[in-house]
Short mmCIF file of C-alpha atoms and ligand atoms in Angstrom, two decimals:
data_model
loop_
_atom_site.label_atom_id
_atom_site.label_comp_id
_atom_site.label_asym_id
_atom_site.label_seq_id
_atom_site.Cartn_x
_atom_site.Cartn_y
_atom_site.Cartn_z
CA UNK A 1 6.98 41.91 10.10
CA UNK A 2 6.25 39.66 13.03
CA UNK A 3 3.03 37.69 12.99
CA UNK A 4 3.28 36.92 16.69
CA UNK A 5 1.10 37.78 19.65
CA UNK A 6 1.59 41.51 19.46
CA UNK A 7 -0.85 41.75 16.51
CA UNK A 8 -3.33 44.34 17.72
CA UNK A 9 -6.94 43.46 18.32
CA UNK A 10 -6.54 39.67 18.48
CA UNK A 11 -9.27 38.07 20.58
CA UNK A 12 -8.59 35.98 23.66
CA UNK A 13 -9.88 32.91 21.86
CA UNK A 14 -7.51 33.34 18.92
CA UNK A 15 -4.62 33.91 21.31
CA UNK A 16 -5.19 30.54 22.95
CA UNK A 17 -4.16 28.75 19.78
CA UNK A 18 -1.49 31.22 18.80
CA UNK A 19 0.36 31.14 22.13
CA UNK A 20 1.29 27.56 21.34
CA UNK A 21 2.35 28.28 17.74
CA UNK A 22 4.90 31.00 18.41
CA UNK A 23 8.04 29.04 17.63
CA UNK A 24 9.09 25.88 15.86
CA UNK A 25 9.95 24.33 19.22
CA UNK A 26 6.52 25.13 20.70
CA UNK A 27 4.79 23.76 17.61
CA UNK A 28 6.92 20.65 17.95
CA UNK A 29 5.96 20.31 21.61
CA UNK A 30 2.23 20.27 20.92
CA UNK A 31 2.25 18.43 17.57
CA UNK A 32 -0.26 15.57 17.67
CA UNK A 33 0.82 13.51 14.69
CA UNK A 34 4.32 12.67 13.53
CA UNK A 35 5.67 10.73 10.62
CA UNK A 36 8.48 8.26 11.14
CA UNK A 37 10.40 6.21 8.56
CA UNK A 38 9.49 2.99 10.39
CA UNK A 39 5.77 3.48 9.64
CA UNK A 40 6.34 3.75 5.89
CA UNK A 41 6.20 0.82 3.46
CA UNK A 42 7.84 1.07 0.03
CA UNK A 43 6.12 -0.86 -2.78
CA UNK A 44 8.54 -2.63 -5.14
CA UNK A 45 7.82 -4.03 -8.62
CA UNK A 46 10.06 -6.95 -9.56
CA UNK A 47 10.21 -7.98 -13.18
CA UNK A 48 11.35 -11.45 -14.25
CA UNK A 49 14.25 -11.44 -16.67
CA UNK A 50 15.00 -7.74 -16.31
CA UNK A 51 18.64 -6.77 -16.03
CA UNK A 52 18.97 -3.73 -13.79
CA UNK A 53 16.12 -1.21 -13.54
CA UNK A 54 13.51 0.25 -15.86
CA UNK A 55 11.68 3.51 -15.13
CA UNK A 56 7.87 3.45 -14.83
CA UNK A 57 6.53 6.17 -17.12
CA UNK A 58 3.53 7.32 -15.11
CA UNK A 59 5.37 7.16 -11.77
CA UNK A 60 8.43 9.40 -11.97
CA UNK A 61 11.16 8.24 -9.61
CA UNK A 62 9.85 4.64 -9.48
CA UNK A 63 11.48 1.76 -11.35
CA UNK A 64 10.72 -1.83 -12.10
CA UNK A 65 13.60 -3.84 -10.69
CA UNK A 66 15.29 -7.01 -11.87
CA UNK A 67 16.38 -9.53 -9.23
CA UNK A 68 19.99 -8.37 -9.44
CA UNK A 69 19.00 -4.80 -8.53
CA UNK A 70 17.35 -5.85 -5.25
CA UNK A 71 20.36 -5.93 -2.91
CA UNK A 72 21.18 -2.34 -3.85
CA UNK A 73 17.53 -1.33 -3.32
CA UNK A 74 17.50 -3.00 0.11
CA UNK A 75 20.62 -1.03 1.05
CA UNK A 76 19.06 2.24 -0.16
CA UNK A 77 15.90 1.66 1.89
CA UNK A 78 17.86 0.70 4.96
CA UNK A 79 19.99 3.83 4.71
CA UNK A 80 16.81 5.93 4.53
CA UNK A 81 15.31 4.12 7.53
CA UNK A 82 12.50 2.31 5.70
CA UNK A 83 12.21 -1.20 7.16
CA UNK A 84 9.28 -2.62 5.19
CA UNK A 85 8.43 -3.36 1.58
CA UNK A 86 5.34 -4.49 -0.33
CA UNK A 87 6.24 -6.78 -3.22
CA UNK A 88 4.56 -7.05 -6.62
CA UNK A 89 5.77 -9.28 -9.45
CA UNK A 90 5.78 -9.19 -13.23
CA UNK A 91 6.20 -12.83 -14.31
CA UNK A 92 7.96 -14.04 -17.44
CA UNK A 93 4.70 -15.47 -18.79
CA UNK A 94 0.98 -15.39 -18.00
CA UNK A 95 -1.84 -17.92 -18.35
CA UNK A 96 -5.58 -18.15 -17.72
CA UNK A 97 -5.21 -19.25 -14.08
CA UNK A 98 -2.15 -17.18 -13.12
CA UNK A 99 -0.02 -20.20 -12.23
CA UNK A 100 3.15 -18.06 -12.16
CA UNK A 101 1.89 -16.58 -8.90
CA UNK A 102 2.46 -19.77 -6.90
CA UNK A 103 5.47 -21.20 -8.73
CA UNK A 104 8.20 -22.04 -6.19
CA UNK A 105 10.65 -20.21 -8.46
CA UNK A 106 8.20 -17.40 -9.28
CA UNK A 107 9.50 -13.87 -9.53
CA UNK A 108 8.34 -12.71 -6.09
CA UNK A 109 9.37 -15.98 -4.43
CA UNK A 110 12.89 -15.46 -5.85
CA UNK A 111 12.84 -11.79 -4.87
CA UNK A 112 12.00 -12.67 -1.26
CA UNK A 113 15.02 -14.96 -1.08
CA UNK A 114 17.32 -12.34 -2.60
CA UNK A 115 16.05 -9.61 -0.28
CA UNK A 116 16.27 -11.87 2.77
CA UNK A 117 19.92 -12.54 2.15
CA UNK A 118 20.54 -8.82 1.56
CA UNK A 119 18.76 -7.71 4.76
CA UNK A 120 17.71 -10.32 7.30
CA UNK A 121 15.47 -7.90 9.22
CA UNK A 122 13.55 -6.40 6.30
CA UNK A 123 9.79 -6.78 6.76
CA UNK A 124 8.50 -8.33 3.55
CA UNK A 125 4.83 -8.01 2.73
CA UNK A 126 3.85 -9.99 -0.36
CA UNK A 127 0.81 -9.01 -2.39
CA UNK A 128 -1.54 -11.93 -3.01
CA UNK A 129 -3.51 -11.46 -6.20
CA UNK A 130 -3.84 -12.97 -9.65
CA UNK A 131 -4.11 -9.89 -11.88
CA UNK A 132 -0.38 -9.61 -12.65
CA UNK A 133 -0.26 -13.32 -13.55
CA UNK A 134 -3.44 -13.94 -15.56
CA UNK A 135 -3.55 -13.44 -19.31
CA UNK A 136 -6.93 -11.65 -18.91
CA UNK A 137 -5.70 -9.37 -16.09
CA UNK A 138 -8.53 -10.08 -13.65
CA UNK A 139 -7.85 -10.66 -9.96
CA UNK A 140 -9.47 -14.10 -9.99
CA UNK A 141 -10.08 -16.95 -12.42
CA UNK A 142 -12.94 -16.71 -14.89
CA UNK A 143 -16.01 -18.83 -15.38
CA UNK A 144 -17.68 -18.68 -18.77
CA UNK A 145 -16.38 -17.09 -21.95
CA UNK A 146 -16.24 -13.79 -23.77
CA UNK A 147 -18.91 -11.26 -22.87
CA UNK A 148 -20.48 -13.64 -20.32
CA UNK A 149 -17.28 -14.35 -18.37
CA UNK A 150 -17.47 -13.69 -14.64
CA UNK A 151 -14.88 -14.01 -11.91
CA UNK A 152 -15.35 -17.31 -10.07
CA UNK A 153 -15.01 -16.34 -6.42
CA UNK A 154 -14.69 -19.76 -4.84
CA UNK A 155 -12.25 -21.27 -7.34
CA UNK A 156 -10.17 -18.12 -7.00
CA UNK A 157 -10.01 -18.64 -3.22
CA UNK A 158 -8.18 -21.94 -3.67
CA UNK A 159 -5.61 -20.29 -5.90
CA UNK A 160 -5.12 -17.29 -3.61
CA UNK A 161 -4.52 -19.70 -0.73
CA UNK A 162 -1.87 -21.53 -2.78
CA UNK A 163 -0.17 -18.25 -3.61
CA UNK A 164 -0.12 -17.21 0.05
CA UNK A 165 1.44 -20.51 1.16
CA UNK A 166 4.06 -20.35 -1.55
CA UNK A 167 5.02 -16.77 -0.58
CA UNK A 168 5.15 -17.75 3.09
CA UNK A 169 7.35 -20.74 2.21
CA UNK A 170 9.69 -18.37 0.38
CA UNK A 171 9.99 -16.27 3.55
CA UNK A 172 7.38 -13.48 3.41
CA UNK A 173 6.57 -12.06 6.86
CA UNK A 174 3.09 -10.99 5.84
CA UNK A 175 0.81 -11.82 2.96
CA UNK A 176 -1.52 -9.11 1.69
CA UNK A 177 -4.54 -10.39 -0.23
CA UNK A 178 -5.73 -7.63 -2.58
CA UNK A 179 -7.97 -9.62 -4.92
CA UNK A 180 -11.20 -8.67 -3.09
CA UNK A 181 -12.64 -12.18 -3.32
CA UNK A 182 -15.17 -12.87 -0.58
CA UNK A 183 -13.75 -15.16 2.10
CA UNK A 184 -10.12 -14.69 1.00
CA UNK A 185 -8.78 -13.97 4.50
CA UNK A 186 -10.36 -17.09 6.03
CA UNK A 187 -9.23 -19.27 3.12
CA UNK A 188 -5.66 -17.98 3.36
CA UNK A 189 -5.49 -18.30 7.16
CA UNK A 190 -6.70 -21.89 6.99
CA UNK A 191 -4.21 -22.78 4.25
CA UNK A 192 -1.29 -21.13 6.04
CA UNK A 193 -2.11 -22.95 9.28
CA UNK A 194 -2.43 -26.26 7.50
CA UNK A 195 0.94 -25.70 5.84
CA UNK A 196 2.53 -25.06 9.24
CA UNK A 197 2.86 -21.32 8.60
CA UNK A 198 1.05 -20.16 11.70
CA UNK A 199 3.58 -17.34 12.17
CA UNK A 200 2.84 -15.72 8.79
CA UNK A 201 0.54 -12.72 9.33
CA UNK A 202 -2.23 -11.44 7.06
CA UNK A 203 -2.56 -7.81 6.07
CA UNK A 204 -6.04 -7.73 4.53
CA UNK A 205 -7.03 -5.15 1.96
CA UNK A 206 -10.32 -4.77 3.77
CA UNK A 207 -11.77 -1.75 2.04
CA UNK A 208 -10.59 -1.42 -1.52
CA UNK A 209 -12.57 0.75 -3.85
CA UNK A 210 -12.76 0.27 -7.63
CA UNK A 211 -10.72 3.45 -7.94
CA UNK A 212 -9.55 5.39 -10.97
CA UNK A 213 -6.42 6.21 -8.96
CA UNK A 214 -4.92 2.76 -9.73
CA UNK A 215 -4.16 3.69 -13.35
CA UNK A 216 -0.38 4.09 -13.14
CA UNK A 217 -0.05 0.84 -11.14
CA UNK A 218 -1.65 -1.12 -13.94
CA UNK A 219 1.00 0.22 -16.30
CA UNK A 220 3.73 -0.55 -13.76
CA UNK A 221 2.50 -4.08 -13.06
CA UNK A 222 1.11 -4.78 -16.53
CA UNK A 223 -2.15 -5.79 -14.87
CA UNK A 224 -4.94 -3.88 -16.62
CA UNK A 225 -7.95 -6.13 -17.28
CA UNK A 226 -8.04 -7.18 -20.95
CA UNK A 227 -11.83 -6.65 -20.97
CA UNK A 228 -14.41 -5.33 -18.53
CA UNK A 229 -13.45 -3.77 -15.22
CA UNK A 230 -13.15 -4.70 -11.56
CA UNK A 231 -16.45 -3.26 -10.38
CA UNK A 232 -17.99 -6.64 -9.60
CA UNK A 233 -15.37 -7.47 -6.96
CA UNK A 234 -13.88 -4.14 -5.88
CA UNK A 235 -16.13 -1.81 -3.91
CA UNK A 236 -18.17 1.10 -5.20
CA UNK A 237 -16.35 4.31 -4.10
CA UNK A 238 -19.76 5.68 -3.11
CA UNK A 239 -20.15 3.17 -0.29
CA UNK A 240 -18.86 3.81 3.21
CA UNK A 241 -21.15 1.59 5.26
CA UNK A 242 -20.29 -1.34 2.99
CA UNK A 243 -16.61 -0.60 3.58
CA UNK A 244 -17.17 -0.83 7.31
CA UNK A 245 -18.89 -4.20 6.87
CA UNK A 246 -15.91 -5.42 4.80
CA UNK A 247 -13.54 -4.34 7.56
CA UNK A 248 -15.57 -6.23 10.18
CA UNK A 249 -15.71 -9.31 7.95
CA UNK A 250 -11.93 -9.40 7.43
CA UNK A 251 -11.32 -8.98 11.15
CA UNK A 252 -13.74 -11.82 11.89
CA UNK A 253 -11.93 -14.01 9.33
CA UNK A 254 -8.65 -13.49 11.17
CA UNK A 255 -6.86 -10.51 9.60
CA UNK A 256 -3.88 -9.44 11.73
CA UNK A 257 -3.88 -5.97 10.19
CA UNK A 258 -6.19 -4.25 7.74
CA UNK A 259 -5.56 -1.92 4.84
CA UNK A 260 -7.67 0.84 3.33
CA UNK A 261 -7.06 2.10 -0.21
CA UNK A 262 -6.81 4.51 -1.89
CA UNK A 263 -5.74 6.66 1.06
CA UNK A 264 -6.62 10.35 0.69
CA UNK A 265 -9.97 9.63 -1.02
CA UNK A 266 -10.84 7.28 1.90
CA UNK A 267 -9.82 9.20 5.02
CA UNK A 268 -13.34 8.77 6.39
CA UNK A 269 -12.85 5.01 6.21
CA UNK A 270 -9.44 5.18 7.87
CA UNK A 271 -11.04 7.11 10.75
CA UNK A 272 -13.98 4.68 10.89
CA UNK A 273 -11.59 1.72 10.97
CA UNK A 274 -9.64 3.33 13.80
CA UNK A 275 -12.80 3.73 15.84
CA UNK A 276 -13.77 0.09 15.19
CA UNK A 277 -10.63 -1.91 15.85
CA UNK A 278 -7.38 -1.90 17.74
CA UNK A 279 -5.46 -4.00 15.18
CA UNK A 280 -2.84 -2.05 13.18
CA UNK A 281 -4.36 -0.09 10.31
CA UNK A 282 -2.53 0.53 7.06
CA UNK A 283 -3.53 2.99 4.35
CA UNK A 284 -2.21 2.76 0.80
CA UNK A 285 -1.40 6.03 -0.94
CA UNK A 286 -1.81 4.52 -4.39
CA UNK A 287 -0.10 5.08 -7.71
CA UNK A 288 -2.51 7.77 -8.95
CA UNK A 289 -2.20 9.76 -5.75
CA UNK A 290 1.57 9.66 -6.19
CA UNK A 291 1.46 10.45 -9.91
CA UNK A 292 -0.87 13.43 -9.37
CA UNK A 293 1.49 15.02 -6.86
CA UNK A 294 4.52 14.32 -9.09
CA UNK A 295 2.84 15.84 -12.14
CA UNK A 296 1.71 19.00 -10.36
CA UNK A 297 5.14 19.41 -8.80
CA UNK A 298 6.88 18.92 -12.16
CA UNK A 299 4.79 21.80 -13.51
CA UNK A 300 5.69 24.02 -10.60
CA UNK A 301 2.07 24.03 -9.40
CA UNK A 302 2.66 22.27 -6.09
CA UNK A 303 5.64 21.93 -3.77
CA UNK A 304 6.48 18.21 -4.04
CA UNK A 305 8.04 17.89 -0.61
CA UNK A 306 5.45 19.94 1.29
CA UNK A 307 2.49 18.22 -0.38
CA UNK A 308 3.93 14.73 0.04
CA UNK A 309 4.51 15.34 3.74
CA UNK A 310 1.12 16.98 4.28
CA UNK A 311 -0.74 14.16 2.53
CA UNK A 312 1.05 11.49 4.59
CA UNK A 313 0.44 13.46 7.78
CA UNK A 314 -3.28 13.66 6.97
CA UNK A 315 -3.40 9.89 6.45
CA UNK A 316 -1.70 9.34 9.82
CA UNK A 317 -3.96 11.89 11.52
CA UNK A 318 -7.03 10.05 10.25
CA UNK A 319 -5.80 6.98 12.13
CA UNK A 320 -3.36 4.99 10.01
CA UNK A 321 -0.45 3.38 11.86
CA UNK A 322 1.22 2.27 8.65
CA UNK A 323 1.34 4.03 5.28
CA UNK A 324 2.19 2.27 2.06
CA UNK A 325 3.52 4.96 -0.27
CA UNK A 326 5.76 5.36 -3.30
CA UNK A 327 7.24 8.32 -1.43
CA UNK A 328 8.51 6.06 1.39
CA UNK A 329 12.24 6.13 0.64
CA UNK A 330 12.23 9.79 -0.38
CA UNK A 331 10.20 10.98 2.62
CA UNK A 332 12.19 8.86 5.04
CA UNK A 333 15.32 10.60 3.83
CA UNK A 334 13.73 14.00 4.45
CA UNK A 335 12.52 13.00 7.91
CA UNK A 336 15.97 11.82 8.82
CA UNK A 337 17.55 15.14 7.84
CA UNK A 338 14.68 17.44 8.83
CA UNK A 339 14.95 20.32 11.28
CA UNK A 340 11.75 21.26 13.18
CA UNK A 341 9.58 23.85 11.45
C1 LIG B 401 -4.36 -5.53 -7.43
C2 LIG B 401 -3.74 -4.30 -6.91
C3 LIG B 401 -3.89 -3.05 -7.47
C4 LIG B 401 -3.19 -2.16 -6.66
C5 LIG B 401 -2.63 -2.90 -5.63
N1 LIG B 401 -2.99 -4.23 -5.79
C6 LIG B 401 -4.50 -2.63 -8.75
C7 LIG B 401 -5.89 -2.90 -9.04
O1 LIG B 401 -6.69 -3.25 -8.17
O2 LIG B 401 -6.22 -2.78 -10.21
C8 LIG B 401 -3.10 -0.70 -6.91
C9 LIG B 401 -2.07 0.03 -6.15
C10 LIG B 401 -1.71 1.35 -6.74
O3 LIG B 401 -2.44 1.93 -7.57
O4 LIG B 401 -0.65 1.86 -6.35
N2 LIG B 401 -3.72 -6.66 -7.20
#
């Protein structure tokens, strides 16, 4: 049966839309939003001391990588057409202040050097946070003890700035502060400039909710807080106006690009950001968004490919120029081989 224009009784108004949907080529002609491998960023977890790769339980298809596995990963991404990565590290040891994060021979610093020699053009975005490096798992350093401990914003700023400079020295193209400390963008910009790293750009996690969708990441990065939660420094998911203020603040502090996360639960904020600024906007389809699609697909409840593509398309349609997603390499491969539909 044809579902084309000859359907009897269709109104003139309905026909207006349908005339332009009659064939794959017509739909392609009028399509407003398109995904391209170059707009996708693949997150990578690098684990110190790991030989080869180790699968991440709650994120099927994603592995933690040892340094020696990175050249092969760079080649795989390049073949798929993905040109950018977001780097997270699992250090060999942790302490109260997260000093592994700014060690010149830290795991991400080493990874940047390995990746740079594997692919000189790869865009490397380095996460700037303390939670993977602190023994307590919080994104900043603590003041006080036990039940009364709080995250010390201003002391944390100094450490985040040190991390950013050390990642820039290692060769990161962009640093991406995700700790949600107030003033982190300004502190990092000032430190980078003082260190002669004026060319290193800042991708600011401007609106980052205290989201339950980060669960699988905390397993992957071994970064769950040992006590308490992140609700004092990450934003309340109920707040949209506050998110818009955070975006404005990061832009005023000198962010070159801004990021919104999680992505699908925050499409209103992606659209609001688009209306507010002309700097590039990134959205992060986080670990829980990925895991949910994987789990439903593994049960035969959702079509993995169709849902992955539709979710990324929705994020782009809302206004994101750049999408950080664990599907990056997989989707890029599909886009490369895809016929119009
Ligand atoms: C924190 C950080 C987190 C994510 C990115 N950076 C976790 C958190 O805030 O607890 C989550 C990303 C994801 O879930 O994929 N440095």
